Coordinates of C-alpha atoms in Angstrom, one line a residue:
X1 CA -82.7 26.6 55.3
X2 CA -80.0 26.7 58.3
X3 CA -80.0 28.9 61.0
X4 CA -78.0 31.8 61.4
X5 CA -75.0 31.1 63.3
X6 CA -75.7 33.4 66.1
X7 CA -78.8 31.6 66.1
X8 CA -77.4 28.4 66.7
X9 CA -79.1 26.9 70.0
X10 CA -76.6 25.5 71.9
X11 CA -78.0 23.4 74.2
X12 CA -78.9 24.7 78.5
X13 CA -77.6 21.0 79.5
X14 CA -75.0 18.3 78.6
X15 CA -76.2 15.5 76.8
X16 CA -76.8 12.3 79.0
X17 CA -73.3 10.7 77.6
X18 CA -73.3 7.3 76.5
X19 CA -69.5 7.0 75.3
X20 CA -67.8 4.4 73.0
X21 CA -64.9 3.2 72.4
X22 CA -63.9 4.0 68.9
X23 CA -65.7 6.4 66.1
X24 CA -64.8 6.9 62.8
X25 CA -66.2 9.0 60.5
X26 CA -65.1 9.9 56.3
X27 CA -66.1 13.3 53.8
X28 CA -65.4 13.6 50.5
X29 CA -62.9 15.4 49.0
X30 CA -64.6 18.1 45.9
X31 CA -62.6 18.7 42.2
X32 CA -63.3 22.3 43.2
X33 CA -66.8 23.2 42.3
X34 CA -69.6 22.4 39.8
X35 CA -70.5 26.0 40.2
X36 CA -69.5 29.1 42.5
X37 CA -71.0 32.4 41.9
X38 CA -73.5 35.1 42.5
X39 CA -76.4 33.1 42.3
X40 CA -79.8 34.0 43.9
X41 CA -79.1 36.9 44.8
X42 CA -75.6 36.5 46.8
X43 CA -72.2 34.4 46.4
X44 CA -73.0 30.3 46.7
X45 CA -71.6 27.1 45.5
X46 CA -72.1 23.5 44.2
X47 CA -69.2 21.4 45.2
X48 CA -67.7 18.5 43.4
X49 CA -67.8 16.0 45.7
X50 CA -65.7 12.9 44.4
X51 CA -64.6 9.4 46.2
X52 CA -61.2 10.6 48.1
X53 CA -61.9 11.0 51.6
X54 CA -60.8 12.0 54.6
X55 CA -61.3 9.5 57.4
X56 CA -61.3 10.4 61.3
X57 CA -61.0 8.5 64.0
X58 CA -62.2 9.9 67.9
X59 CA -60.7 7.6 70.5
X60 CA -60.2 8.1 74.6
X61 CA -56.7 9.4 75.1
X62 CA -53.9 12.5 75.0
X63 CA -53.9 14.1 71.8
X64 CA -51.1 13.6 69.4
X65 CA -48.9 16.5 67.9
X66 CA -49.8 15.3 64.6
X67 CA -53.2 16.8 64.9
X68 CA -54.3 19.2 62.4
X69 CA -55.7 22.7 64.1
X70 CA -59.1 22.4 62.2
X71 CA -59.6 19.1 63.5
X72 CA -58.7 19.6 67.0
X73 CA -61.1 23.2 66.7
X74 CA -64.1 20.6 65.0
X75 CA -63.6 18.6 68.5
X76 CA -63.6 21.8 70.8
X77 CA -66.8 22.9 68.6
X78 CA -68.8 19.9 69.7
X79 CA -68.4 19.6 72.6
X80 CA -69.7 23.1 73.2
X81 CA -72.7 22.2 71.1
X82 CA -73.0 19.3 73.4
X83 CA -72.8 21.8 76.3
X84 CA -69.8 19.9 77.9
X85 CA -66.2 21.7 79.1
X86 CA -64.0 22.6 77.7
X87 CA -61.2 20.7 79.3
X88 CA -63.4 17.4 78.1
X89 CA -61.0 17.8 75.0
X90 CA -57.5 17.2 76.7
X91 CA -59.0 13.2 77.6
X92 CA -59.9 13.0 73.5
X93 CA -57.6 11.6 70.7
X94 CA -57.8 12.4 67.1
X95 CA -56.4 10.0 64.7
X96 CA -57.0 11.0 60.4
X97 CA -56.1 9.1 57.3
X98 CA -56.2 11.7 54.6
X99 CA -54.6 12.1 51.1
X100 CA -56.4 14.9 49.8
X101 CA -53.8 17.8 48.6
X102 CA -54.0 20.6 50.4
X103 CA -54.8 23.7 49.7
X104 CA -55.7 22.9 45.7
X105 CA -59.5 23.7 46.2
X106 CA -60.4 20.6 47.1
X107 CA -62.4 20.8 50.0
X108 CA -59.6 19.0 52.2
X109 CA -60.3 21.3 55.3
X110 CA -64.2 20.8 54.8
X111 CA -63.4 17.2 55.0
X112 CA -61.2 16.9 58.2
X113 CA -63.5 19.3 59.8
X114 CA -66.8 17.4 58.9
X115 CA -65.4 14.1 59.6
X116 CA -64.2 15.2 63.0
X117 CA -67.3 16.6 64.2
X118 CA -69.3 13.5 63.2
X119 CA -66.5 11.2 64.7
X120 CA -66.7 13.3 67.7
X121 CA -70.2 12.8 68.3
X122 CA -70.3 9.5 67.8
X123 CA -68.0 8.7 70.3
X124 CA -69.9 11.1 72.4
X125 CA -73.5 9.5 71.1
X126 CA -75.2 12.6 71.1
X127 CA -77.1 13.7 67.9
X128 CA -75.6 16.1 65.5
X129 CA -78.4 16.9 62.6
X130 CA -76.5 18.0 59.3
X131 CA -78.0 21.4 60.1
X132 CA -76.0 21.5 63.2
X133 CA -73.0 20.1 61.3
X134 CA -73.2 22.4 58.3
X135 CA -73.2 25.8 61.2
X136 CA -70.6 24.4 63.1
X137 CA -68.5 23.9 60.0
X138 CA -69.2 27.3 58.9
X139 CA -68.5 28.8 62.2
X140 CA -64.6 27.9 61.7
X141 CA -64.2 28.4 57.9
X142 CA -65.8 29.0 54.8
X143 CA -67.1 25.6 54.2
X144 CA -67.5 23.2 50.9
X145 CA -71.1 21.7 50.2
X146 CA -69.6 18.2 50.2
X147 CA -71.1 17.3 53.9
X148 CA -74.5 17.7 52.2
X149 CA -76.0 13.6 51.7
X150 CA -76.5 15.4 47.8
X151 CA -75.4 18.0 45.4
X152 CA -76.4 21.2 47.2
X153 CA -76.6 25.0 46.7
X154 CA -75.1 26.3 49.9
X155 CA -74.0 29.3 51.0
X156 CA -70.8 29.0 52.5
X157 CA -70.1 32.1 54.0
X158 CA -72.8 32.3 56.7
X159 CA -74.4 28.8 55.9
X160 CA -78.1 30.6 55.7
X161 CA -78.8 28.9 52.5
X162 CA -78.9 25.3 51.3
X163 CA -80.9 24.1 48.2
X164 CA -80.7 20.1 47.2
X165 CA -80.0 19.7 43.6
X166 CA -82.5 17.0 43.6
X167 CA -80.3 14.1 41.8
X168 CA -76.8 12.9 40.9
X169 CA -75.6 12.8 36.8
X170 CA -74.1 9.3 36.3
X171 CA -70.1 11.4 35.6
X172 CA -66.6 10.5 36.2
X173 CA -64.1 13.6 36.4
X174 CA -60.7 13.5 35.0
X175 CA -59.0 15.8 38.0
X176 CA -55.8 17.6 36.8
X177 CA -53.4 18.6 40.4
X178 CA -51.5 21.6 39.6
X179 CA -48.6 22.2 42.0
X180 CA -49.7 25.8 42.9
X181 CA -51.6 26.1 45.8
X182 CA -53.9 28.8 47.3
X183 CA -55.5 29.2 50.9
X184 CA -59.2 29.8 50.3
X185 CA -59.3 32.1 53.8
X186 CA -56.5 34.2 51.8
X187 CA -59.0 34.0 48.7
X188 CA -62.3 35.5 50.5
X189 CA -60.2 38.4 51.8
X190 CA -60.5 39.7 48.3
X191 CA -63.6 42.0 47.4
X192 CA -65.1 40.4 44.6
X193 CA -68.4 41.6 44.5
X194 CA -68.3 43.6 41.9
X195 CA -66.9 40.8 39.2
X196 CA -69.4 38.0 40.8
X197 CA -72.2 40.4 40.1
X198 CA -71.4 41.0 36.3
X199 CA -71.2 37.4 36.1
X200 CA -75.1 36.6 37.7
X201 CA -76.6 36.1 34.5
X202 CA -74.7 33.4 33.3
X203 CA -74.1 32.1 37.1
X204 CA -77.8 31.9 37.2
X205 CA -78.3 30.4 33.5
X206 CA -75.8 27.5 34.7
X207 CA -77.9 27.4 38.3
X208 CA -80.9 26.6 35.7
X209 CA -78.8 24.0 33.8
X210 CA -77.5 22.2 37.0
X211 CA -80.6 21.6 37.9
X212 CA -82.1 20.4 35.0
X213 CA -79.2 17.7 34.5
X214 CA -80.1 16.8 38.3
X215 CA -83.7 16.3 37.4
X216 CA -83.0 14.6 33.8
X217 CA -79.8 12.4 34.6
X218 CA -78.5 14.4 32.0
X219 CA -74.4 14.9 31.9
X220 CA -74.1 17.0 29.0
X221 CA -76.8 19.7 30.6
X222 CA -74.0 19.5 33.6
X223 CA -70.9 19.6 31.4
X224 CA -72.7 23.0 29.8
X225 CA -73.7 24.3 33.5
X226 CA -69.9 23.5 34.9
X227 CA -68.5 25.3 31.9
X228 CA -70.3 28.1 32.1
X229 CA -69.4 28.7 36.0
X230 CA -65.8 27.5 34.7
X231 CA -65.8 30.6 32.3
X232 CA -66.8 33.5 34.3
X233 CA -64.3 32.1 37.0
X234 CA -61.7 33.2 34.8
X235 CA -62.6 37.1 35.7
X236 CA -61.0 36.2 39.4
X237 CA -58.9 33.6 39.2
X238 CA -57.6 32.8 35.3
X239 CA -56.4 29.2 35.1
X240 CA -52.8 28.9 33.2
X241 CA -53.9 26.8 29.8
X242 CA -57.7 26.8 30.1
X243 CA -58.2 27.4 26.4
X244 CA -55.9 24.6 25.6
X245 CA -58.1 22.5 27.8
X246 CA -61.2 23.5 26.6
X247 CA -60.1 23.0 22.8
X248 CA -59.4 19.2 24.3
X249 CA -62.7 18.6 25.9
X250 CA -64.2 20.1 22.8
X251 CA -62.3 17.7 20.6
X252 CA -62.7 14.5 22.3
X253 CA -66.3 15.4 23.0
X254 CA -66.2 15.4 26.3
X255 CA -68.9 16.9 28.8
X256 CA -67.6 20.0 29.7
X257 CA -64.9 21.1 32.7
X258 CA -65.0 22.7 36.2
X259 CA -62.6 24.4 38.1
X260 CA -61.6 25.0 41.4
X261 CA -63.5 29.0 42.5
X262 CA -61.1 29.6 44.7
X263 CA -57.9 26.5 44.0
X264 CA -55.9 25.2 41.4
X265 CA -57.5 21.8 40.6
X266 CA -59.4 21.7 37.3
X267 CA -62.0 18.8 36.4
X268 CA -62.2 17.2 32.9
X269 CA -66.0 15.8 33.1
X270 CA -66.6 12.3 30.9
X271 CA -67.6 8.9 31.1
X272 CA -64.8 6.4 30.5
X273 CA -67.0 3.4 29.0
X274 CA -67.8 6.1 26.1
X275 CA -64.5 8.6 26.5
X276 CA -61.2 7.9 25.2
X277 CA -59.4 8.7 28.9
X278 CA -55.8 7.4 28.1
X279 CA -56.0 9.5 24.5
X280 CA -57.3 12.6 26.8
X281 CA -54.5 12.6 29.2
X282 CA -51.6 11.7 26.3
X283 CA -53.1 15.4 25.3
X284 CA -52.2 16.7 28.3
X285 CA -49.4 15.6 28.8
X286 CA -47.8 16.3 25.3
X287 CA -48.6 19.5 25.3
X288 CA -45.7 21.2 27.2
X289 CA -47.4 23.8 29.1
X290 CA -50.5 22.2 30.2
X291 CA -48.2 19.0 31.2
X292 CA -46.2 21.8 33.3
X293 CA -49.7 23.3 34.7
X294 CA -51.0 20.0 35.2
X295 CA -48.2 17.2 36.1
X296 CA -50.8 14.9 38.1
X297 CA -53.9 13.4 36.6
X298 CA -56.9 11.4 38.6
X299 CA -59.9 9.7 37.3
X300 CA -62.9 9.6 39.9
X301 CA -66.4 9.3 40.5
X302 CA -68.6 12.6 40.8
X303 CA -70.3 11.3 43.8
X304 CA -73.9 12.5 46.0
X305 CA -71.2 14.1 49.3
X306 CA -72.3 13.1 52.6
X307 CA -70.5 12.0 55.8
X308 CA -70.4 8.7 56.3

C-alpha cells in the first residue's frame, strides 16, 4: 500500500551525497493496458508492460534544450525528496534514448519520468524505494503500472493502491500503432464514473481471471481477462475496427486482445512458436479499414515492468 501523496515524508536533511559520474536508468514502454477499470471499489489498472524502453542518462552539466518537460520535472522532484535546492538542477544534464510513440497509450511519459527519477538518484546515490518512485511519479501525472518489478493493480490517480499480480503468463503481443493520438491528462478530464461503474462486474470478473492466469501461467485465462476489460472499454473510448479484430483473433485462435484505456494502441495477445503471426498481420493488412486504423504492426514480449 503507498502513502498518500500529501503523506509523502520528505526528508528534514539532504542526503550525505556521494555523486557519480554517469547514471543510466530504462522503463518499459505498456501496449496500453491488460485491464483499466472500476475494480475494487474505484478506477485502477494493469499495464502492459512490453520490451521498448525508454533509457535516461543523468550526467554533471547544463541542461540541453532537447529535454523533455516531464523529465526535467522527474529531476526537480528528486531532488526535493532528497531535500536538496532547487537550483542543484541548473548543474544536472539529462540525456534520453526513446522510441516509444507518443501519446498512443503507451506509457511513454511513465517511462521518461521513471527512468529519470531512478537515473537521478543514482547519480545522486541516495535511495529511492519504488514506493517513493511510484508517489513521485504520480505526483506529476497519472502514472502507468509499468515501474512496478511485476504486473500490478495500481491506482494511478492517487497511487494509494498497489496489488502484485503474483506471476507473469509466458505471451507475446502483436501491437497495432494507429496514427491517432490522445493525451491521457486530456482523457481524465472526462467524468467517467458513471460508465466505469456499470462496467464493475465484468472489470471485477476479468480482475479474477488476471489473477488466476498469474497464478496458473495460464495465457488463455489472460487473453479472456484482457478481452473482457477490452470490451467494456468500448463504452468510453470505441476502437475504429474492433469487431473486425476480434473476428481475427477468434479465427486464428489467438489469446484474446487488449487495448489502450485511454490511447490508440491495440494489442493482439499470442505465442508465435504456436500462432501463425505473418498470416495474422496479412489479415490486417488486407482488410482496408483496419490496414487504415492500424498501418504499423510490432511483435513484443509481455514483460514483468520494472526499472532497470
Amino acid at each position: 500500500m503507498l502513502c498518500l501523496l500529501a503523506d509523502l515524508c520528505w526528508p528534514r536533511r539532504p542526503y550525505h551525497i556521494k555523486e557519480t559520474k554517469l547514471a543510466e536508468a530504462r522503463c518499459p514502454a505498456s501496449c496500453g493496458e491488460l485491464l483499466q477499470g472500476w475494480i475494487l471499489g474505484g478506477e485502477k489498472l494493469v499495464s502492459c508492460p512490453v520490451d521498448w524502453f525508454s533509457t535516461v542518462c543523468v550526467v554533471d552539466g547544463t541542461p540541453l534544450p532537447s529535454e523533455r518537460p516531464l523529465m526535467r520535472a522527474a529531476l526537480g522532484a528528486v531532488l526535493r525528496y532528497a531535500g536538496l535546492p532547487a537550483q542543484r538542477a541548473g548543474t544536472l544534464r539529462i540525456t534520453f534514448d526513446s522510441t516509444i510513440p507518443l501519446a498512443k497509450g503507451m506509457a511513454s511519459s511513465t517511462a521518461d519520468i521513471a527512468a529519470t527519477a531512478v537515473a537521478t538518484a543514482r547519480h545522486l546515490a541516495i535511495p529511492l524505494p519504488i514506493e517513493a518512485l511510484a508517489a513521485l511519479c504520480v505526483s506529476l501525472e497519472p502514472t502507468d503500472s509499468t515501474l512496478f518489478p511485476g504486473l500490478t493493480l495500481f491506482d494511478h490517480l492517487t497511487g494509494t493502491t498497489t496489488v502484485p499480480c503474483g506471476g507473469l503468463p509466458g505471451c507475446e503481443i502483436l501491437l497495432l500503432e494507429s496514427p491517432n493520438q490522445l493525451r491521457t491528462a486530456d482523457f481524465h478530464q472526462r467524468d467517467l464514473r458513471a460508465i466505469l461503474q456499470e462496467s464493475a462486474p465484468a472489470l471485477n470478473r476479468a480482475w479474477h481471471l488476471l489473477q488466476q492466469a498469474c497464478k496458473t501461467d495460464n495465457p488463455w485465462l489472460l487473453g479472456e481477462a484482457t478481452t473482457l476489460s477490452a470490451v467494456a472499454s468500448q463504452q468510453f473510448l470505441a476502437k475504429p475496427g474492433f469487431d473486425a479484430l476480434r473476428n481475427i483473433v477468434e479465427g486464428n485462435n489467438l489469446f484474446g486482445i487488449n487495448v489502450a484505456h485511454s490511447g490508440s494502441v491495440v494489442g493482439l495477445l499470442l505465442d508465435s512458436h504456436h500462432h501463425d503471426v505473418e498470416k495474422v498481420t496479412w489479415q490486417i493488412t488486407n482488410h482496408a479499414a483496419l490496414a487504415h486504423h492500424w498501418p504499423r504492426h510490432y511483435l513484443l514480449r509481455l514483460i514483468a515492468g520494472g526499472v532497470e
